[in-house]
Amino acid sequence: MSDTGVAPPEASKEEVTLTKVSLNETVVNNRRGGEIRVLLSPNTVGTSTGFMGLLTIRPGEYVSEHYHPYSEEFLYVSRGTLVVRINGEQELTLNTDEGMVIPKNVRHRVMNQSESEAFAVFHLCPLAPRPDLGHVDTEPYPGQAGASEAGK
């Protein structure tokens, strides 16, 4: 019996398949800004509830504003400093070893306004019904006409 008073399930004799994914096996996506690498996902390990990856943002870079209609986003800064702008107004600075949750349907933009590269782990859950429904862009991507600079 566990501390919660719930008995653990009976041990299965079936072998469980565990999958390990190396960061250098992932695809780099820098279309929205920064360097986004999805590590654990339905495509890489067969997850059914969410996905996790690493965000690398160099000084002056940003990930364009967007929101997730179906998912909360957990963001943890493992090194450096990031500024998260919420709904175009409120800003929160995340330093190394700090994290936050961005609720569903909340517009957010992630920026590196420091002089050092920043690294963050992100996790989104639950999954949208289809991948194309999971992410809604609300500003042009960096490098597109109309895109604004990181600090603006």
Short mmCIF file of N, CA and C in Angstrom, two decimals:
data_model
loop_
_atom_site.label_atom_id
_atom_site.label_comp_id
_atom_site.label_asym_id
_atom_site.label_seq_id
_atom_site.Cartn_x
_atom_site.Cartn_y
_atom_site.Cartn_z
N MET A 1 0.85 -1.17 0.00
CA MET A 1 0.00 0.00 0.00
C MET A 1 0.90 1.23 0.00
N SER A 2 0.57 2.22 -0.82
CA SER A 2 1.37 3.45 -0.90
C SER A 2 0.92 4.43 0.18
N ASP A 3 1.63 5.57 0.27
CA ASP A 3 1.27 6.62 1.23
C ASP A 3 -0.11 7.20 0.94
N THR A 4 -0.58 7.07 -0.29
CA THR A 4 -1.89 7.62 -0.65
C THR A 4 -3.02 6.68 -0.28
N GLY A 5 -2.68 5.48 0.17
CA GLY A 5 -3.71 4.51 0.53
C GLY A 5 -4.22 3.74 -0.67
N VAL A 6 -3.58 3.91 -1.82
CA VAL A 6 -3.99 3.21 -3.03
C VAL A 6 -2.97 2.13 -3.33
N ALA A 7 -3.46 0.94 -3.51
CA ALA A 7 -2.56 -0.17 -3.82
C ALA A 7 -2.00 -0.01 -5.22
N PRO A 8 -0.70 -0.27 -5.43
CA PRO A 8 -0.14 -0.19 -6.78
C PRO A 8 -0.73 -1.30 -7.65
N PRO A 9 -0.76 -1.07 -8.96
CA PRO A 9 -1.28 -2.12 -9.84
C PRO A 9 -0.38 -3.34 -9.78
N GLU A 10 -0.97 -4.47 -10.08
CA GLU A 10 -0.18 -5.70 -10.13
C GLU A 10 0.90 -5.56 -11.19
N ALA A 11 2.08 -6.07 -10.90
CA ALA A 11 3.19 -5.99 -11.84
C ALA A 11 2.85 -6.81 -13.09
N SER A 12 3.05 -6.20 -14.24
CA SER A 12 2.78 -6.87 -15.50
C SER A 12 4.02 -7.68 -15.90
N LYS A 13 3.77 -8.80 -16.48
CA LYS A 13 4.87 -9.62 -16.96
C LYS A 13 5.27 -9.21 -18.38
N GLU A 14 4.47 -8.30 -18.99
CA GLU A 14 4.79 -7.80 -20.32
C GLU A 14 6.01 -6.90 -20.25
N GLU A 15 6.85 -6.99 -21.26
CA GLU A 15 7.99 -6.09 -21.34
C GLU A 15 7.52 -4.74 -21.84
N VAL A 16 7.95 -3.68 -21.18
CA VAL A 16 7.59 -2.32 -21.57
C VAL A 16 8.68 -1.80 -22.50
N THR A 17 8.26 -1.19 -23.59
CA THR A 17 9.21 -0.60 -24.52
C THR A 17 9.51 0.82 -24.09
N LEU A 18 10.74 1.10 -23.79
CA LEU A 18 11.19 2.44 -23.42
C LEU A 18 11.98 3.02 -24.57
N THR A 19 11.75 4.28 -24.87
CA THR A 19 12.43 4.92 -25.99
C THR A 19 13.22 6.10 -25.50
N LYS A 20 14.46 6.17 -25.91
CA LYS A 20 15.34 7.29 -25.57
C LYS A 20 15.55 8.11 -26.83
N VAL A 21 15.47 9.44 -26.71
CA VAL A 21 15.67 10.32 -27.85
C VAL A 21 16.79 11.29 -27.51
N SER A 22 17.76 11.39 -28.40
CA SER A 22 18.88 12.32 -28.22
C SER A 22 18.54 13.65 -28.88
N LEU A 23 18.94 14.73 -28.25
CA LEU A 23 18.67 16.06 -28.80
C LEU A 23 19.23 16.20 -30.21
N ASN A 24 20.41 15.60 -30.48
CA ASN A 24 20.99 15.75 -31.81
C ASN A 24 20.26 14.92 -32.87
N GLU A 25 19.25 14.14 -32.48
CA GLU A 25 18.41 13.40 -33.43
C GLU A 25 17.18 14.21 -33.82
N THR A 26 16.95 15.34 -33.16
CA THR A 26 15.74 16.12 -33.39
C THR A 26 15.90 17.09 -34.54
N VAL A 27 14.77 17.51 -35.08
CA VAL A 27 14.75 18.48 -36.18
C VAL A 27 14.73 19.88 -35.58
N VAL A 28 15.54 20.77 -36.14
CA VAL A 28 15.56 22.17 -35.70
C VAL A 28 14.46 22.92 -36.42
N ASN A 29 13.64 23.64 -35.66
CA ASN A 29 12.61 24.50 -36.23
C ASN A 29 12.92 25.91 -35.75
N ASN A 30 13.29 26.79 -36.68
CA ASN A 30 13.55 28.19 -36.29
C ASN A 30 12.65 29.15 -37.06
N ARG A 31 11.59 28.62 -37.63
CA ARG A 31 10.65 29.43 -38.39
C ARG A 31 10.01 30.52 -37.53
N ARG A 32 9.62 30.20 -36.30
CA ARG A 32 8.95 31.16 -35.41
C ARG A 32 9.94 31.99 -34.60
N GLY A 33 11.23 31.71 -34.75
CA GLY A 33 12.26 32.40 -34.00
C GLY A 33 12.94 31.47 -33.02
N GLY A 34 14.16 31.81 -32.65
CA GLY A 34 14.92 30.93 -31.77
C GLY A 34 15.16 29.60 -32.46
N GLU A 35 15.53 28.62 -31.67
CA GLU A 35 15.75 27.26 -32.18
C GLU A 35 14.89 26.33 -31.33
N ILE A 36 13.85 25.79 -31.92
CA ILE A 36 12.93 24.92 -31.22
C ILE A 36 13.20 23.48 -31.65
N ARG A 37 13.37 22.60 -30.66
CA ARG A 37 13.58 21.17 -30.93
C ARG A 37 12.59 20.38 -30.09
N VAL A 38 11.67 19.68 -30.73
CA VAL A 38 10.73 18.83 -30.02
C VAL A 38 11.41 17.49 -29.79
N LEU A 39 11.53 17.12 -28.53
CA LEU A 39 12.26 15.91 -28.16
C LEU A 39 11.33 14.71 -27.96
N LEU A 40 10.33 14.87 -27.11
CA LEU A 40 9.40 13.78 -26.79
C LEU A 40 8.01 14.18 -27.25
N SER A 41 7.45 13.40 -28.16
CA SER A 41 6.17 13.77 -28.79
C SER A 41 5.46 12.52 -29.31
N PRO A 42 4.25 12.69 -29.82
CA PRO A 42 3.59 11.54 -30.45
C PRO A 42 4.42 10.92 -31.57
N ASN A 43 5.14 11.77 -32.33
CA ASN A 43 5.95 11.26 -33.44
C ASN A 43 7.23 10.57 -32.98
N THR A 44 7.84 11.04 -31.90
CA THR A 44 9.14 10.47 -31.50
C THR A 44 9.03 9.30 -30.54
N VAL A 45 8.06 9.35 -29.60
CA VAL A 45 7.95 8.29 -28.60
C VAL A 45 6.53 7.80 -28.37
N GLY A 46 5.59 8.30 -29.18
CA GLY A 46 4.21 7.82 -29.08
C GLY A 46 3.42 8.38 -27.90
N THR A 47 3.78 9.56 -27.42
CA THR A 47 3.02 10.15 -26.31
C THR A 47 1.57 10.38 -26.73
N SER A 48 0.70 10.40 -25.75
CA SER A 48 -0.72 10.60 -26.05
C SER A 48 -1.30 11.82 -25.33
N THR A 49 -0.51 12.47 -24.46
CA THR A 49 -1.06 13.56 -23.66
C THR A 49 -0.36 14.89 -23.85
N GLY A 50 0.84 14.92 -24.42
CA GLY A 50 1.56 16.18 -24.58
C GLY A 50 2.89 15.97 -25.28
N PHE A 51 3.68 17.06 -25.34
CA PHE A 51 5.01 16.95 -25.90
C PHE A 51 5.98 17.89 -25.19
N MET A 52 7.30 17.60 -25.30
CA MET A 52 8.32 18.34 -24.60
C MET A 52 9.51 18.59 -25.52
N GLY A 53 10.15 19.73 -25.32
CA GLY A 53 11.31 20.04 -26.13
C GLY A 53 12.20 21.08 -25.50
N LEU A 54 13.17 21.54 -26.29
CA LEU A 54 14.15 22.52 -25.84
C LEU A 54 14.09 23.73 -26.75
N LEU A 55 14.14 24.91 -26.14
CA LEU A 55 14.17 26.18 -26.84
C LEU A 55 15.51 26.84 -26.57
N THR A 56 16.21 27.22 -27.63
CA THR A 56 17.46 27.97 -27.52
C THR A 56 17.25 29.31 -28.19
N ILE A 57 17.54 30.39 -27.46
CA ILE A 57 17.36 31.73 -28.01
C ILE A 57 18.63 32.53 -27.78
N ARG A 58 19.21 33.01 -28.87
CA ARG A 58 20.41 33.84 -28.79
C ARG A 58 20.02 35.27 -28.41
N PRO A 59 20.99 36.07 -27.96
CA PRO A 59 20.68 37.46 -27.61
C PRO A 59 19.98 38.19 -28.76
N GLY A 60 18.90 38.91 -28.44
CA GLY A 60 18.16 39.68 -29.43
C GLY A 60 17.11 38.88 -30.19
N GLU A 61 17.09 37.56 -30.05
CA GLU A 61 16.10 36.74 -30.76
C GLU A 61 14.82 36.63 -29.95
N TYR A 62 13.76 36.20 -30.63
CA TYR A 62 12.48 35.97 -29.96
C TYR A 62 11.71 34.90 -30.69
N VAL A 63 10.75 34.32 -30.00
CA VAL A 63 9.77 33.44 -30.61
C VAL A 63 8.51 34.27 -30.76
N SER A 64 8.01 34.38 -31.99
CA SER A 64 6.87 35.25 -32.29
C SER A 64 5.65 34.90 -31.45
N GLU A 65 4.82 35.91 -31.25
CA GLU A 65 3.64 35.75 -30.41
C GLU A 65 2.68 34.72 -31.00
N HIS A 66 2.12 33.92 -30.11
CA HIS A 66 1.19 32.87 -30.50
C HIS A 66 0.38 32.45 -29.27
N TYR A 67 -0.59 31.56 -29.47
CA TYR A 67 -1.29 30.95 -28.34
C TYR A 67 -1.66 29.53 -28.69
N HIS A 68 -2.02 28.77 -27.65
CA HIS A 68 -2.40 27.37 -27.80
C HIS A 68 -3.83 27.20 -27.31
N PRO A 69 -4.78 26.95 -28.22
CA PRO A 69 -6.18 26.85 -27.81
C PRO A 69 -6.52 25.62 -26.97
N TYR A 70 -5.68 24.59 -27.03
CA TYR A 70 -5.99 23.35 -26.32
C TYR A 70 -5.00 23.03 -25.19
N SER A 71 -3.86 23.71 -25.15
CA SER A 71 -2.78 23.29 -24.26
C SER A 71 -2.31 24.38 -23.32
N GLU A 72 -1.91 23.95 -22.13
CA GLU A 72 -1.12 24.80 -21.25
C GLU A 72 0.33 24.61 -21.66
N GLU A 73 1.15 25.64 -21.51
CA GLU A 73 2.57 25.50 -21.81
C GLU A 73 3.37 25.72 -20.53
N PHE A 74 4.18 24.74 -20.18
CA PHE A 74 5.08 24.82 -19.04
C PHE A 74 6.43 25.24 -19.60
N LEU A 75 7.04 26.27 -19.03
CA LEU A 75 8.31 26.80 -19.52
C LEU A 75 9.28 26.89 -18.35
N TYR A 76 10.45 26.25 -18.48
CA TYR A 76 11.47 26.23 -17.43
C TYR A 76 12.80 26.67 -18.05
N VAL A 77 13.41 27.71 -17.51
CA VAL A 77 14.69 28.21 -18.02
C VAL A 77 15.82 27.44 -17.32
N SER A 78 16.57 26.69 -18.11
CA SER A 78 17.68 25.90 -17.54
C SER A 78 18.99 26.69 -17.54
N ARG A 79 19.08 27.71 -18.41
CA ARG A 79 20.28 28.56 -18.41
C ARG A 79 19.94 29.87 -19.11
N GLY A 80 20.35 30.99 -18.50
CA GLY A 80 20.13 32.29 -19.11
C GLY A 80 18.92 32.99 -18.54
N THR A 81 18.45 33.99 -19.29
CA THR A 81 17.30 34.80 -18.89
C THR A 81 16.39 35.02 -20.09
N LEU A 82 15.10 34.81 -19.89
CA LEU A 82 14.11 35.05 -20.93
C LEU A 82 13.03 35.99 -20.39
N VAL A 83 12.46 36.77 -21.29
CA VAL A 83 11.32 37.62 -20.96
C VAL A 83 10.13 37.06 -21.71
N VAL A 84 9.04 36.81 -20.98
CA VAL A 84 7.81 36.32 -21.59
C VAL A 84 6.79 37.44 -21.54
N ARG A 85 6.33 37.86 -22.73
CA ARG A 85 5.31 38.90 -22.82
C ARG A 85 3.96 38.21 -22.99
N ILE A 86 3.02 38.58 -22.11
CA ILE A 86 1.70 37.96 -22.08
C ILE A 86 0.67 38.96 -22.61
N ASN A 87 -0.14 38.51 -23.56
CA ASN A 87 -1.22 39.33 -24.14
C ASN A 87 -0.76 40.71 -24.57
N GLY A 88 0.48 40.80 -25.06
CA GLY A 88 1.00 42.05 -25.61
C GLY A 88 1.35 43.12 -24.61
N GLU A 89 1.20 42.86 -23.33
CA GLU A 89 1.42 43.90 -22.32
C GLU A 89 2.29 43.45 -21.16
N GLN A 90 1.78 42.53 -20.38
CA GLN A 90 2.46 42.10 -19.15
C GLN A 90 3.72 41.31 -19.48
N GLU A 91 4.82 41.61 -18.79
CA GLU A 91 6.07 40.89 -19.01
C GLU A 91 6.55 40.26 -17.71
N LEU A 92 7.09 39.06 -17.85
CA LEU A 92 7.65 38.34 -16.72
C LEU A 92 9.04 37.88 -17.11
N THR A 93 10.04 38.19 -16.29
CA THR A 93 11.41 37.76 -16.54
C THR A 93 11.64 36.44 -15.83
N LEU A 94 12.14 35.46 -16.58
CA LEU A 94 12.49 34.16 -16.03
C LEU A 94 14.01 34.00 -16.08
N ASN A 95 14.60 33.78 -14.93
CA ASN A 95 16.04 33.55 -14.83
C ASN A 95 16.31 32.06 -14.74
N THR A 96 17.57 31.67 -14.75
CA THR A 96 17.95 30.27 -14.61
C THR A 96 17.24 29.64 -13.41
N ASP A 97 16.72 28.45 -13.63
CA ASP A 97 16.02 27.66 -12.61
C ASP A 97 14.68 28.25 -12.19
N GLU A 98 14.06 29.04 -13.07
CA GLU A 98 12.71 29.54 -12.83
C GLU A 98 11.80 29.08 -13.95
N GLY A 99 10.53 28.92 -13.63
CA GLY A 99 9.58 28.46 -14.63
C GLY A 99 8.23 29.11 -14.44
N MET A 100 7.36 28.87 -15.40
CA MET A 100 6.00 29.40 -15.36
C MET A 100 5.09 28.52 -16.19
N VAL A 101 3.80 28.69 -15.98
CA VAL A 101 2.79 28.03 -16.80
C VAL A 101 2.04 29.12 -17.57
N ILE A 102 1.91 28.92 -18.86
CA ILE A 102 1.13 29.82 -19.70
C ILE A 102 -0.20 29.12 -19.97
N PRO A 103 -1.29 29.69 -19.47
CA PRO A 103 -2.60 29.04 -19.63
C PRO A 103 -3.04 28.94 -21.09
N LYS A 104 -4.00 28.07 -21.35
CA LYS A 104 -4.62 27.94 -22.67
C LYS A 104 -5.13 29.31 -23.12
N ASN A 105 -5.07 29.54 -24.42
CA ASN A 105 -5.63 30.74 -25.06
C ASN A 105 -4.98 32.05 -24.63
N VAL A 106 -3.82 32.01 -24.02
CA VAL A 106 -3.12 33.23 -23.63
C VAL A 106 -2.01 33.50 -24.63
N ARG A 107 -2.06 34.67 -25.28
CA ARG A 107 -1.03 35.04 -26.25
C ARG A 107 0.29 35.23 -25.51
N HIS A 108 1.37 34.72 -26.08
CA HIS A 108 2.68 34.88 -25.45
C HIS A 108 3.79 34.95 -26.49
N ARG A 109 4.81 35.69 -26.14
CA ARG A 109 6.00 35.88 -26.96
C ARG A 109 7.19 35.69 -26.02
N VAL A 110 8.19 34.95 -26.44
CA VAL A 110 9.36 34.67 -25.61
C VAL A 110 10.56 35.38 -26.23
N MET A 111 11.27 36.19 -25.41
CA MET A 111 12.35 37.03 -25.92
C MET A 111 13.61 36.87 -25.09
N ASN A 112 14.75 37.01 -25.76
CA ASN A 112 16.03 37.06 -25.05
C ASN A 112 16.56 38.48 -25.21
N GLN A 113 16.43 39.27 -24.17
CA GLN A 113 16.91 40.65 -24.17
C GLN A 113 18.24 40.78 -23.44
N SER A 114 18.87 39.64 -23.14
CA SER A 114 20.15 39.64 -22.42
C SER A 114 21.31 39.57 -23.41
N GLU A 115 22.50 39.49 -22.87
CA GLU A 115 23.71 39.40 -23.69
C GLU A 115 24.20 37.96 -23.86
N SER A 116 23.47 36.99 -23.27
CA SER A 116 23.89 35.58 -23.30
C SER A 116 22.80 34.71 -23.89
N GLU A 117 23.22 33.60 -24.48
CA GLU A 117 22.28 32.63 -25.00
C GLU A 117 21.44 32.07 -23.86
N ALA A 118 20.17 31.76 -24.12
CA ALA A 118 19.28 31.21 -23.11
C ALA A 118 18.72 29.87 -23.59
N PHE A 119 18.50 28.97 -22.63
CA PHE A 119 17.97 27.64 -22.92
C PHE A 119 16.77 27.39 -22.01
N ALA A 120 15.69 26.89 -22.59
CA ALA A 120 14.50 26.59 -21.80
C ALA A 120 13.90 25.26 -22.25
N VAL A 121 13.36 24.54 -21.30
CA VAL A 121 12.61 23.32 -21.57
C VAL A 121 11.14 23.69 -21.58
N PHE A 122 10.40 23.21 -22.56
CA PHE A 122 8.97 23.48 -22.63
C PHE A 122 8.20 22.17 -22.70
N HIS A 123 6.99 22.20 -22.18
CA HIS A 123 6.10 21.04 -22.24
C HIS A 123 4.69 21.57 -22.47
N LEU A 124 4.00 21.01 -23.43
CA LEU A 124 2.61 21.40 -23.70
C LEU A 124 1.70 20.20 -23.50
N CYS A 125 0.57 20.44 -22.83
CA CYS A 125 -0.43 19.40 -22.65
C CYS A 125 -1.75 20.04 -22.25
N PRO A 126 -2.85 19.42 -22.55
CA PRO A 126 -3.01 18.22 -23.37
C PRO A 126 -2.78 18.54 -24.85
N LEU A 127 -2.71 17.51 -25.64
CA LEU A 127 -2.55 17.68 -27.08
C LEU A 127 -3.82 18.21 -27.72
N ALA A 128 -3.66 18.98 -28.78
CA ALA A 128 -4.80 19.40 -29.58
C ALA A 128 -5.33 18.18 -30.33
N PRO A 129 -6.58 18.21 -30.78
CA PRO A 129 -7.14 17.07 -31.53
C PRO A 129 -6.35 16.74 -32.79
N ARG A 130 -5.75 17.77 -33.41
CA ARG A 130 -4.87 17.58 -34.57
C ARG A 130 -3.72 18.56 -34.42
N PRO A 131 -2.52 18.22 -34.90
CA PRO A 131 -1.37 19.12 -34.77
C PRO A 131 -1.61 20.52 -35.34
N ASP A 132 -2.34 20.62 -36.45
CA ASP A 132 -2.55 21.94 -37.06
C ASP A 132 -3.46 22.84 -36.23
N LEU A 133 -4.12 22.30 -35.23
CA LEU A 133 -4.99 23.09 -34.36
C LEU A 133 -4.29 23.54 -33.06
N GLY A 134 -3.08 23.08 -32.86
CA GLY A 134 -2.42 23.29 -31.57
C GLY A 134 -1.74 24.62 -31.38
N HIS A 135 -1.51 25.37 -32.45
CA HIS A 135 -0.69 26.59 -32.37
C HIS A 135 -1.30 27.65 -33.28
N VAL A 136 -1.61 28.82 -32.72
CA VAL A 136 -2.18 29.91 -33.52
C VAL A 136 -1.24 31.10 -33.46
N ASP A 137 -0.70 31.51 -34.60
CA ASP A 137 0.22 32.65 -34.67
C ASP A 137 -0.58 33.95 -34.65
N THR A 138 -0.05 34.96 -33.94
CA THR A 138 -0.72 36.24 -33.85
C THR A 138 0.16 37.40 -34.30
N GLU A 139 1.36 37.10 -34.78
CA GLU A 139 2.22 38.12 -35.37
C GLU A 139 3.11 37.44 -36.41
N PRO A 140 3.67 38.21 -37.34
CA PRO A 140 4.56 37.60 -38.35
C PRO A 140 5.78 36.95 -37.70
N TYR A 141 6.31 35.95 -38.38
CA TYR A 141 7.53 35.30 -37.90
C TYR A 141 8.70 36.25 -38.05
N PRO A 142 9.77 36.07 -37.24
CA PRO A 142 10.97 36.90 -37.43
C PRO A 142 11.46 36.78 -38.87
N GLY A 143 11.84 37.90 -39.45
CA GLY A 143 12.33 37.91 -40.83
C GLY A 143 11.24 38.09 -41.86
N GLN A 144 9.97 37.98 -41.47
CA GLN A 144 8.87 38.23 -42.40
C GLN A 144 8.52 39.72 -42.39
N ALA A 145 7.91 40.17 -43.45
CA ALA A 145 7.46 41.56 -43.51
C ALA A 145 6.55 41.84 -42.33
N GLY A 146 6.78 42.95 -41.65
CA GLY A 146 5.96 43.33 -40.52
C GLY A 146 6.44 42.78 -39.19
N ALA A 147 7.47 41.93 -39.19
CA ALA A 147 7.98 41.39 -37.93
C ALA A 147 8.69 42.50 -37.16
N SER A 148 8.53 42.48 -35.86
CA SER A 148 9.16 43.51 -35.04
C SER A 148 10.36 42.96 -34.31
N GLU A 149 11.19 43.83 -33.80
CA GLU A 149 12.41 43.42 -33.10
C GLU A 149 12.08 42.87 -31.73
N ALA A 150 13.03 42.17 -31.12
CA ALA A 150 12.81 41.47 -29.86
C ALA A 150 12.36 42.38 -28.73
N GLY A 151 12.89 43.54 -28.62
CA GLY A 151 12.58 44.38 -27.49
C GLY A 151 11.34 45.23 -27.66
N LYS A 152 10.72 45.17 -28.79
CA LYS A 152 9.58 46.06 -29.05
C LYS A 152 8.26 45.38 -28.77
#
